mmCIF file of C-alpha atoms in Angstrom:
data_model
loop_
_atom_site.group_PDB
_atom_site.id
_atom_site.type_symbol
_atom_site.label_atom_id
_atom_site.label_comp_id
_atom_site.label_asym_id
_atom_site.label_seq_id
_atom_site.Cartn_x
_atom_site.Cartn_y
_atom_site.Cartn_z
ATOM 1 C CA MET E 58 0.055 -0.081 -0.044
ATOM 2 C CA GLU E 59 1.117 3.546 -0.886
ATOM 3 C CA ILE E 60 0.472 5.834 1.644
ATOM 4 C CA ASP E 61 1.657 10.107 1.228
ATOM 5 C CA GLU E 62 1.068 11.280 4.766
ATOM 6 C CA GLY E 63 -1.695 9.153 5.442
ATOM 7 C CA ILE E 64 -3.065 9.388 1.918
ATOM 8 C CA ILE E 65 -3.994 5.854 0.324
ATOM 9 C CA VAL E 66 -2.978 6.409 -3.546
ATOM 10 C CA GLY E 67 -4.866 3.422 -6.198
ATOM 11 C CA THR E 68 -2.513 0.823 -7.864
ATOM 12 C CA CYS E 69 -5.899 -0.379 -9.649
ATOM 13 C CA CYS E 70 -4.723 0.362 -13.492
ATOM 14 C CA SER E 71 -8.015 -0.958 -14.810
ATOM 15 C CA MET E 72 -11.725 0.575 -14.534
ATOM 16 C CA CYS E 73 -12.897 -2.727 -12.534
ATOM 17 C CA PRO E 74 -10.214 -4.296 -9.883
ATOM 18 C CA GLU E 75 -9.522 -7.796 -10.995
ATOM 19 C CA SER E 76 -10.644 -9.537 -7.295
ATOM 20 C CA GLU E 77 -14.004 -7.261 -7.748
ATOM 21 C CA MET E 78 -14.500 -9.312 -11.683
ATOM 22 C CA ARG E 79 -13.735 -12.368 -10.521
ATOM 23 C CA ALA E 80 -16.110 -12.398 -7.335
ATOM 24 C CA ARG E 81 -19.004 -10.946 -9.397
ATOM 25 C CA GLU E 82 -18.594 -13.020 -12.323
ATOM 26 C CA ALA E 83 -18.468 -16.140 -10.472
ATOM 27 C CA THR E 84 -22.337 -14.848 -8.437
ATOM 28 C CA GLY E 85 -24.143 -13.911 -11.068
ATOM 29 C CA ARG E 86 -23.427 -10.607 -10.395
ATOM 30 C CA LEU E 87 -22.471 -9.034 -14.067
ATOM 31 C CA HIS E 88 -24.595 -6.533 -15.253
ATOM 32 C CA PHE E 89 -25.286 -7.097 -18.900
ATOM 33 C CA LEU E 90 -22.891 -3.908 -20.364
ATOM 34 C CA GLU E 91 -20.106 -5.664 -18.008
ATOM 35 C CA ARG E 92 -20.430 -9.428 -20.183
ATOM 36 C CA LEU E 93 -18.862 -11.105 -22.924
ATOM 37 C CA PRO E 94 -21.500 -11.527 -25.487
ATOM 38 C CA THR E 95 -21.320 -15.381 -25.660
ATOM 39 C CA ALA E 96 -18.707 -16.834 -23.300
ATOM 40 C CA LYS E 97 -19.833 -18.399 -20.083
ATOM 41 C CA THR E 98 -18.549 -20.515 -17.331
ATOM 42 C CA LYS E 99 -20.590 -23.017 -15.484
ATOM 43 C CA GLY E 100 -23.892 -21.445 -17.321
ATOM 44 C CA ARG E 101 -22.745 -18.386 -16.075
ATOM 45 C CA PRO E 102 -21.819 -15.055 -18.388
ATOM 46 C CA ARG E 103 -18.136 -14.175 -18.030
ATOM 47 C CA VAL E 104 -16.549 -10.757 -17.650
ATOM 48 C CA SER E 105 -15.565 -8.891 -20.095
ATOM 49 C CA PRO E 106 -12.471 -6.875 -18.652
ATOM 50 C CA ASP E 107 -12.442 -4.238 -20.892
ATOM 51 C CA HIS E 108 -16.150 -3.204 -20.242
ATOM 52 C CA ALA E 109 -16.596 -3.844 -16.685
ATOM 53 C CA VAL E 110 -16.696 -1.209 -14.346
ATOM 54 C CA LYS E 111 -16.351 -0.872 -10.158
ATOM 55 C CA GLU E 112 -19.479 -1.039 -8.273
ATOM 56 C CA PHE E 113 -20.478 1.401 -5.586
ATOM 57 C CA SER E 114 -20.092 -0.432 -2.540
ATOM 58 C CA ARG E 115 -21.606 1.282 1.178
ATOM 59 C CA PRO E 116 -19.045 1.670 3.787
ATOM 60 C CA ALA E 117 -20.551 -0.387 6.464
ATOM 61 C CA ALA E 118 -18.878 -1.287 9.867
ATOM 62 C CA GLY E 119 -17.325 -4.862 10.130
ATOM 63 C CA LYS E 120 -15.574 -4.496 6.598
ATOM 64 C CA GLU E 121 -11.679 -4.911 5.949
ATOM 65 C CA ALA E 122 -9.740 -1.849 5.439
ATOM 66 C CA VAL E 123 -9.883 -0.276 2.090
ATOM 67 C CA ARG E 124 -6.970 -1.788 0.038
ATOM 68 C CA ALA E 125 -4.895 0.179 -2.407
ATOM 69 C CA SER E 126 -5.351 -2.254 -5.121
ATOM 70 C CA ASP E 127 -8.808 -1.659 -5.340
ATOM 71 C CA LEU E 128 -8.683 1.922 -5.793
ATOM 72 C CA ARG E 129 -8.013 3.665 -9.060
ATOM 73 C CA PRO E 130 -6.349 6.579 -9.248
ATOM 74 C CA ALA E 131 -7.100 9.845 -10.956
ATOM 75 C CA ASP E 132 -5.919 8.661 -14.416
ATOM 76 C CA VAL E 133 -8.057 5.665 -14.418
ATOM 77 C CA LEU E 134 -10.637 7.993 -12.800
ATOM 78 C CA ARG E 135 -10.755 10.285 -15.818
ATOM 79 C CA LYS E 136 -10.644 6.980 -17.726
ATOM 80 C CA THR E 137 -13.421 5.218 -16.889
ATOM 81 C CA VAL E 138 -15.552 8.764 -16.760
ATOM 82 C CA ARG E 139 -14.793 9.043 -20.303
ATOM 83 C CA TYR E 140 -15.386 5.720 -21.367
ATOM 84 C CA LEU E 141 -18.533 5.709 -19.174
ATOM 85 C CA LEU E 142 -19.964 8.974 -20.580
ATOM 86 C CA SER E 143 -19.334 8.523 -24.307
ATOM 87 C CA SER E 144 -19.353 4.821 -25.046
ATOM 88 C CA VAL E 145 -21.945 3.254 -22.523
ATOM 89 C CA VAL E 146 -24.740 6.532 -22.379
ATOM 90 C CA SER E 147 -25.080 6.559 -26.673
ATOM 91 C CA ARG E 148 -25.661 2.731 -26.353
ATOM 92 C CA THR E 149 -29.569 1.726 -27.839
ATOM 93 C CA ASP E 150 -29.335 -2.179 -27.621
ATOM 94 C CA LEU E 151 -31.682 -1.289 -23.982
ATOM 95 C CA PRO E 152 -34.262 0.846 -22.721
ATOM 96 C CA TRP E 153 -31.313 4.448 -21.393
ATOM 97 C CA SER E 154 -33.334 3.976 -17.813
ATOM 98 C CA GLU E 155 -31.337 1.374 -17.343
ATOM 99 C CA VAL E 156 -28.266 2.814 -18.940
ATOM 100 C CA TYR E 157 -28.767 5.746 -16.543
ATOM 101 C CA GLY E 158 -28.345 3.135 -13.395
ATOM 102 C CA PHE E 159 -25.515 1.136 -14.508
ATOM 103 C CA VAL E 160 -23.864 5.009 -15.442
ATOM 104 C CA PHE E 161 -25.020 6.494 -12.321
ATOM 105 C CA ASP E 162 -23.928 3.773 -9.886
ATOM 106 C CA ARG E 163 -20.334 3.904 -11.604
ATOM 107 C CA LEU E 164 -20.122 7.105 -11.632
ATOM 108 C CA ARG E 165 -21.026 7.167 -7.914
ATOM 109 C CA SER E 166 -18.636 4.571 -7.273
ATOM 110 C CA VAL E 167 -15.839 6.685 -8.908
ATOM 111 C CA ARG E 168 -16.395 9.754 -6.638
ATOM 112 C CA GLN E 169 -15.850 7.348 -3.874
ATOM 113 C CA ASP E 170 -13.015 6.447 -5.057
ATOM 114 C CA MET E 171 -11.890 10.086 -5.441
ATOM 115 C CA VAL E 172 -12.801 11.372 -2.390
ATOM 116 C CA ILE E 173 -10.886 8.109 -0.656
ATOM 117 C CA GLN E 174 -7.658 9.155 -2.303
ATOM 118 C CA ARG E 175 -9.040 12.714 -1.395
ATOM 119 C CA ILE E 176 -8.329 13.557 -5.214
ATOM 120 C CA HIS E 177 -8.607 17.550 -5.402
ATOM 121 C CA GLY E 178 -7.661 20.283 -8.407
ATOM 122 C CA ASP E 179 -7.859 19.408 -12.037
ATOM 123 C CA ASP E 180 -8.419 16.137 -11.941
ATOM 124 C CA ALA E 181 -11.557 16.454 -9.277
ATOM 125 C CA ILE E 182 -12.918 18.950 -11.189
ATOM 126 C CA PHE E 183 -12.744 17.208 -14.429
ATOM 127 C CA ILE E 184 -14.285 14.196 -13.372
ATOM 128 C CA LEU E 185 -16.923 16.650 -11.388
ATOM 129 C CA GLU E 186 -18.073 18.669 -13.940
ATOM 130 C CA MET E 187 -18.352 15.660 -16.146
ATOM 131 C CA ASN E 188 -20.622 13.885 -13.368
ATOM 132 C CA VAL E 189 -22.996 17.220 -13.296
ATOM 133 C CA ARG E 190 -23.217 17.220 -17.344
ATOM 134 C CA PHE E 191 -25.023 13.192 -16.596
ATOM 135 C CA LEU E 192 -26.748 14.178 -14.246
ATOM 136 C CA VAL E 193 -28.166 17.091 -15.758
ATOM 137 C CA TYR E 194 -29.180 15.575 -18.188
ATOM 138 C CA SER E 195 -30.080 12.237 -16.709
ATOM 139 C CA GLY E 196 -32.750 14.281 -14.841
ATOM 140 C CA TYR E 197 -34.113 15.531 -18.070
ATOM 141 C CA ARG E 198 -34.561 12.798 -20.226
ATOM 142 C CA LEU E 199 -36.167 10.763 -17.299
ATOM 143 C CA CYS E 200 -38.683 13.357 -16.119
ATOM 144 C CA SER E 201 -41.185 11.940 -17.252
ATOM 145 C CA GLU E 202 -40.347 8.399 -15.921
ATOM 146 C CA SER E 203 -42.581 6.680 -12.828
ATOM 147 C CA ALA E 204 -40.863 6.524 -9.568
ATOM 148 C CA ASP E 205 -40.084 3.164 -9.465
ATOM 149 C CA VAL E 206 -37.696 3.775 -13.132
ATOM 150 C CA PHE E 207 -36.366 6.865 -12.163
ATOM 151 C CA ASP E 208 -36.229 8.499 -8.683
ATOM 152 C CA ALA E 209 -35.399 12.407 -9.275
ATOM 153 C CA HIS E 210 -35.297 13.271 -5.795
ATOM 154 C CA ILE E 211 -32.113 10.899 -5.355
ATOM 155 C CA ASN E 212 -30.698 12.359 -8.690
ATOM 156 C CA GLY E 213 -31.225 15.715 -7.686
ATOM 157 C CA THR E 214 -29.786 15.153 -4.497
ATOM 158 C CA HIS E 215 -26.388 13.660 -6.328
ATOM 159 C CA LEU E 216 -26.324 16.927 -8.921
ATOM 160 C CA GLN E 217 -26.536 19.401 -5.663
ATOM 161 C CA GLU E 218 -23.610 17.585 -4.141
ATOM 162 C CA CYS E 219 -21.375 17.498 -7.310
ATOM 163 C CA LEU E 220 -22.490 20.829 -7.683
ATOM 164 C CA LYS E 221 -21.515 22.451 -4.364
ATOM 165 C CA ARG E 222 -18.092 20.323 -4.213
ATOM 166 C CA LEU E 223 -17.519 22.117 -8.253
ATOM 167 C CA ILE E 224 -18.089 25.532 -6.563
ATOM 168 C CA VAL E 225 -15.740 24.535 -3.751
ATOM 169 C CA LEU E 226 -13.586 23.502 -5.648
ATOM 170 C CA TYR E 227 -13.539 26.284 -7.959
ATOM 171 C CA THR E 228 -13.112 29.008 -5.727
ATOM 172 C CA SER E 229 -10.557 27.389 -3.940
ATOM 173 C CA SER E 230 -8.113 26.851 -6.668
ATOM 174 C CA ASP E 231 -5.690 30.166 -7.992
ATOM 175 C CA SER E 232 -6.369 29.912 -11.704
ATOM 176 C CA ARG E 233 -9.423 30.082 -13.154
ATOM 177 C CA ASN E 234 -10.744 27.471 -14.648
ATOM 178 C CA LEU E 235 -11.963 27.510 -18.380
ATOM 179 C CA HIS E 236 -15.804 26.351 -16.977
ATOM 180 C CA ALA E 237 -16.303 27.851 -14.062
ATOM 181 C CA ALA E 238 -18.928 30.219 -15.363
ATOM 182 C CA GLU E 239 -20.824 27.292 -17.131
ATOM 183 C CA PHE E 240 -21.349 25.094 -14.037
ATOM 184 C CA PHE E 241 -21.668 28.755 -11.548
ATOM 185 C CA ALA E 242 -24.773 28.933 -13.874
ATOM 186 C CA VAL E 243 -25.974 25.787 -13.679
ATOM 187 C CA TYR E 244 -25.869 26.113 -9.907
ATOM 188 C CA LEU E 245 -28.006 29.500 -10.067
ATOM 189 C CA VAL E 246 -30.327 27.862 -12.424
ATOM 190 C CA VAL E 247 -30.737 24.417 -10.495
ATOM 191 C CA ASN E 248 -31.648 26.786 -7.870
ATOM 192 C CA LEU E 249 -34.190 29.045 -9.176
ATOM 193 C CA GLY E 250 -35.655 30.961 -6.652
ATOM 194 C CA SER E 251 -32.904 29.965 -3.747
ATOM 195 C CA ALA E 252 -31.933 33.154 -1.834
ATOM 196 C CA GLU E 253 -28.345 31.623 -1.077
ATOM 197 C CA SER E 254 -27.824 30.745 -4.497
ATOM 198 C CA LEU E 255 -28.631 34.097 -5.675
ATOM 199 C CA SER E 256 -26.620 35.391 -3.691
ATOM 200 C CA LEU E 257 -24.073 33.626 -4.515
ATOM 201 C CA GLY E 258 -24.863 34.741 -8.111
ATOM 202 C CA ILE E 259 -24.367 38.310 -6.836
ATOM 203 C CA GLN E 260 -21.024 38.054 -4.877
ATOM 204 C CA THR E 261 -19.288 36.250 -8.043
ATOM 205 C CA LYS E 262 -20.313 39.113 -10.746
ATOM 206 C CA HIS E 263 -17.291 40.533 -10.815
ATOM 207 C CA VAL E 264 -15.369 37.541 -11.300
ATOM 208 C CA TYR E 265 -18.069 35.326 -14.460
ATOM 209 C CA GLY E 266 -20.221 39.129 -14.962
ATOM 210 C CA SER E 267 -18.447 38.605 -18.541
ATOM 211 C CA ASP E 268 -19.869 35.105 -19.626
ATOM 212 C CA PRO E 269 -23.011 35.317 -21.612
ATOM 213 C CA VAL E 270 -24.112 32.445 -20.123
ATOM 214 C CA PHE E 271 -23.561 33.132 -16.466
ATOM 215 C CA LYS E 272 -25.033 36.767 -16.784
ATOM 216 C CA ILE E 273 -28.473 34.981 -18.853
ATOM 217 C CA ALA E 274 -28.691 33.004 -15.950
ATOM 218 C CA LEU E 275 -27.834 35.499 -12.878
ATOM 219 C CA GLU E 276 -30.920 37.681 -14.758
ATOM 220 C CA LEU E 277 -33.148 34.796 -15.053
ATOM 221 C CA CYS E 278 -32.657 34.517 -11.059
ATOM 222 C CA LEU E 279 -33.241 38.231 -10.388
ATOM 223 C CA ALA E 280 -36.614 38.286 -12.880
ATOM 224 C CA TRP E 281 -37.533 35.710 -10.767
ATOM 225 C CA SER E 282 -37.010 37.086 -8.003
ATOM 226 C CA ASN E 283 -38.844 40.159 -8.612
ATOM 227 C CA GLN E 284 -41.324 37.940 -10.217
ATOM 228 C CA ASN E 285 -41.176 39.268 -13.555
ATOM 229 C CA TYR E 286 -42.746 35.835 -15.016
ATOM 230 C CA VAL E 287 -42.922 37.751 -18.978
ATOM 231 C CA ARG E 288 -39.079 38.427 -18.770
ATOM 232 C CA THR E 289 -37.923 34.717 -17.203
ATOM 233 C CA PHE E 290 -39.765 32.923 -19.905
ATOM 234 C CA ARG E 291 -37.602 35.521 -22.946
ATOM 235 C CA LEU E 292 -34.718 34.589 -20.382
ATOM 236 C CA ILE E 293 -34.967 31.264 -20.284
ATOM 237 C CA GLN E 294 -35.188 30.727 -24.587
ATOM 238 C CA ARG E 295 -31.793 32.046 -24.511
ATOM 239 C CA LEU E 296 -30.037 29.585 -22.257
ATOM 240 C CA PRO E 297 -27.610 27.055 -23.851
ATOM 241 C CA THR E 298 -28.746 23.146 -23.575
ATOM 242 C CA LEU E 299 -26.890 22.198 -20.493
ATOM 243 C CA HIS E 300 -29.290 25.023 -18.902
ATOM 244 C CA LEU E 301 -32.137 24.371 -20.712
ATOM 245 C CA TRP E 302 -32.197 20.872 -18.720
ATOM 246 C CA ALA E 303 -31.169 22.063 -16.125
ATOM 247 C CA ILE E 304 -34.466 24.515 -15.797
ATOM 248 C CA ASN E 305 -37.023 22.090 -17.110
ATOM 249 C CA ARG E 306 -37.481 20.853 -13.353
ATOM 250 C CA HIS E 307 -39.227 24.135 -12.831
ATOM 251 C CA LEU E 308 -40.565 25.240 -15.600
ATOM 252 C CA HIS E 309 -44.258 23.637 -15.022
ATOM 253 C CA SER E 310 -43.914 25.696 -11.228
ATOM 254 C CA ILE E 311 -42.923 28.433 -13.095
ATOM 255 C CA ARG E 312 -46.023 28.441 -15.457
ATOM 256 C CA CYS E 313 -48.362 27.522 -12.501
ATOM 257 C CA PHE E 314 -47.705 30.665 -11.089
ATOM 258 C CA THR E 315 -47.565 32.824 -14.120
ATOM 259 C CA LEU E 316 -51.006 31.540 -14.515
ATOM 260 C CA GLN E 317 -52.198 32.234 -11.426
ATOM 261 C CA VAL E 318 -50.956 35.577 -11.569
ATOM 262 C CA MET E 319 -52.902 36.031 -14.950
ATOM 263 C CA ASN E 320 -55.129 34.795 -13.614
ATOM 264 C CA SER E 321 -55.781 37.804 -10.597
ATOM 265 C CA ALA E 322 -54.890 39.886 -13.107
ATOM 266 C CA PHE E 323 -57.327 39.328 -16.259
ATOM 267 C CA ALA E 324 -60.145 37.079 -14.235
ATOM 268 C CA SER E 325 -63.650 39.134 -15.512
ATOM 269 C CA LYS E 326 -66.955 37.757 -17.314
ATOM 270 C CA ASN E 327 -66.449 39.931 -20.227
ATOM 271 C CA LEU E 328 -62.695 39.330 -20.769
ATOM 272 C CA SER E 329 -60.967 36.385 -22.186
ATOM 273 C CA TYR E 330 -57.004 35.688 -23.115
ATOM 274 C CA PRO E 331 -56.076 33.588 -26.710
ATOM 275 C CA LEU E 332 -55.054 30.514 -26.331
ATOM 276 C CA SER E 333 -52.398 30.519 -28.850
ATOM 277 C CA SER E 334 -50.893 33.529 -26.888
ATOM 278 C CA LEU E 335 -50.630 31.955 -23.882
ATOM 279 C CA THR E 336 -48.768 28.901 -25.491
ATOM 280 C CA LEU E 337 -46.351 31.091 -27.090
ATOM 281 C CA LEU E 338 -45.610 33.070 -23.435
ATOM 282 C CA LEU E 339 -45.512 29.927 -21.349
ATOM 283 C CA LEU E 340 -43.894 28.027 -23.628
ATOM 284 C CA HIS E 341 -45.523 25.428 -24.373
ATOM 285 C CA ASP E 342 -45.035 22.586 -27.281
ATOM 286 C CA SER E 343 -48.739 23.136 -28.361
ATOM 287 C CA ASP E 344 -52.279 24.564 -27.444
ATOM 288 C CA SER E 345 -53.522 21.461 -26.368
ATOM 289 C CA GLU E 346 -51.003 21.087 -23.416
ATOM 290 C CA THR E 347 -51.356 24.847 -22.860
ATOM 291 C CA GLU E 348 -55.117 23.839 -22.661
ATOM 292 C CA GLU E 349 -54.951 20.932 -20.274
ATOM 293 C CA LEU E 350 -52.653 22.884 -18.124
ATOM 294 C CA CYS E 351 -55.723 25.332 -17.849
ATOM 295 C CA ARG E 352 -58.402 23.034 -17.634
ATOM 296 C CA SER E 353 -56.093 21.321 -14.196
ATOM 297 C CA SER E 354 -56.363 24.814 -12.605
ATOM 298 C CA GLY E 355 -59.942 25.180 -13.083
ATOM 299 C CA LEU E 356 -60.122 27.407 -16.074
ATOM 300 C CA ASN E 357 -61.968 26.928 -18.847
ATOM 301 C CA VAL E 358 -60.960 26.864 -22.671
ATOM 302 C CA ASP E 359 -63.617 27.673 -24.678
ATOM 303 C CA ASP E 360 -64.374 26.347 -28.643
ATOM 304 C CA ASN E 361 -62.765 29.723 -30.265
ATOM 305 C CA GLY E 362 -59.503 29.422 -28.497
ATOM 306 C CA ASN E 363 -60.173 31.693 -25.210
ATOM 307 C CA VAL E 364 -58.984 30.977 -21.853
ATOM 308 C CA TRP E 365 -61.301 32.459 -19.307
ATOM 309 C CA PHE E 366 -59.932 33.654 -15.976
ATOM 310 C CA SER E 367 -62.119 32.787 -12.848
ATOM 311 C CA ARG E 368 -60.857 33.887 -9.187
ATOM 312 C CA THR E 369 -63.155 31.404 -7.754
ATOM 313 C CA LYS E 370 -62.276 28.114 -9.936
ATOM 314 C CA PHE E 371 -58.376 28.786 -9.949
ATOM 315 C CA LEU E 372 -56.307 25.788 -8.414
ATOM 316 C CA PRO E 373 -52.836 25.167 -9.082
ATOM 317 C CA SER E 374 -52.414 22.173 -11.019
ATOM 318 C CA LYS E 375 -50.080 19.305 -10.135
ATOM 319 C CA GLN E 376 -48.803 18.314 -12.960
ATOM 320 C CA SER E 377 -45.361 16.274 -13.249
ATOM 321 C CA PRO E 378 -42.426 17.488 -15.361
ATOM 322 C CA ARG E 379 -42.215 16.600 -19.343
ATOM 323 C CA ARG E 380 -39.759 17.167 -21.699
ATOM 324 C CA CYS E 381 -40.303 19.538 -23.919
ATOM 325 C CA LYS E 382 -40.264 19.090 -27.805
ATOM 326 C CA TRP E 383 -38.847 22.787 -28.529
ATOM 327 C CA ILE E 384 -35.698 21.891 -26.052
ATOM 328 C CA ASP E 385 -35.633 18.220 -27.585
ATOM 329 C CA ARG E 386 -34.156 20.142 -31.025
ATOM 330 C CA ARG E 387 -31.917 22.134 -29.324
ATOM 331 C CA PHE E 388 -30.079 18.948 -29.806
ATOM 332 C CA HIS E 389 -29.418 15.709 -31.558
ATOM 333 C CA GLU E 390 -28.945 12.106 -29.549
ATOM 334 C CA ASP E 391 -25.881 11.568 -31.298
ATOM 335 C CA ASP E 392 -23.856 14.855 -29.953
ATOM 336 C CA LEU E 393 -24.960 13.757 -26.584
ATOM 337 C CA PRO E 394 -21.396 12.480 -25.330
ATOM 338 C CA GLN E 395 -20.059 15.080 -26.862
ATOM 339 C CA LEU E 396 -22.363 17.672 -25.001
ATOM 340 C CA ILE E 397 -21.915 15.950 -21.746
ATOM 341 C CA GLU E 398 -17.892 15.987 -22.439
ATOM 342 C CA GLY E 399 -18.297 19.947 -23.150
ATOM 343 C CA GLN E 400 -16.360 19.196 -26.443
ATOM 344 C CA LEU E 401 -19.805 20.668 -28.341
ATOM 345 C CA SER E 402 -21.254 23.790 -27.186
ATOM 346 C CA ASP E 403 -24.145 25.479 -28.256
ATOM 347 C CA ARG E 404 -22.718 28.200 -30.314
ATOM 348 C CA ASP E 405 -21.251 25.148 -32.098
ATOM 349 C CA VAL E 406 -24.819 24.220 -33.305
ATOM 350 C CA GLY E 407 -25.965 26.876 -33.428
ATOM 351 C CA SER E 408 -28.507 27.215 -30.923
ATOM 352 C CA LEU E 409 -27.779 29.824 -27.984
ATOM 353 C CA LEU E 410 -29.918 32.394 -29.533
ATOM 354 C CA PRO E 411 -29.231 36.031 -29.987
ATOM 355 C CA SER E 412 -29.512 38.375 -26.946
#
């Protein structure tokens, strides 16, 4: 075991320790993505050393001490993350929810190895940035799935943990990181409505205020804080793809608040509001979605496509988050690995709208 001032330095040069590969092969605990296509031993699938990735293992009392041979050093962790987020996330031969479950667990194991070895600096920043992009995208892609398929709360908890670690690493670094403004903006958008995150954005404005994405994210948070829903929606449309994935978790509550404000302002027996105009304002994909929201909020939509607001009938809708076609059009699934790795920006695909 190599020790430097009490820190364990990993010596495992593969994505999965040899001992774990053999143990999981013997007990039939290999994931579909880790098996050799046809080979079997005693009726059980055989492990593919090039595709097996270390599982997350929860610390427990009575477990033997961590061995250096079971820990992957920083360069191997980088290699593992790149493999998961380039080769695995783009798999189409099984449901993407299963791909997510595999990658989520293996990335958690990567972070565990990173923490045990107290890896910091550029290596930790790279690993956490990749984790954040994956968790943000997963939260968007799987938002309409049932709780037994995708747990949005757990995904969100891990996202917040990674973002907060990144913020600490950025602020403690002697040099400015290339992607810091992008991820400060993600933090602001993910925590829209939080006084703490808005305060952080204002405090760091002098550092990142010249970055266009950070500027949009901060202005968005300020607009929402001031309950300026028109400006909020306008700024949302200017967000790049990663940040649109992040803001999607808030879109329903923003729409409901907007509808509630408009209901208070326009409720009248003699006044209606065009459904098509409301669709454009709320960034819905179709009038039918807007009508569904209005009806679930207790509002009437007549045959001529007009919304009739009512102070006595209005009830906030409890719809679940869903994907938006206009957000999906911002990127192509084939570009997902490049987007997650930060190699393809919205400027490259031309989807960042002008200010």
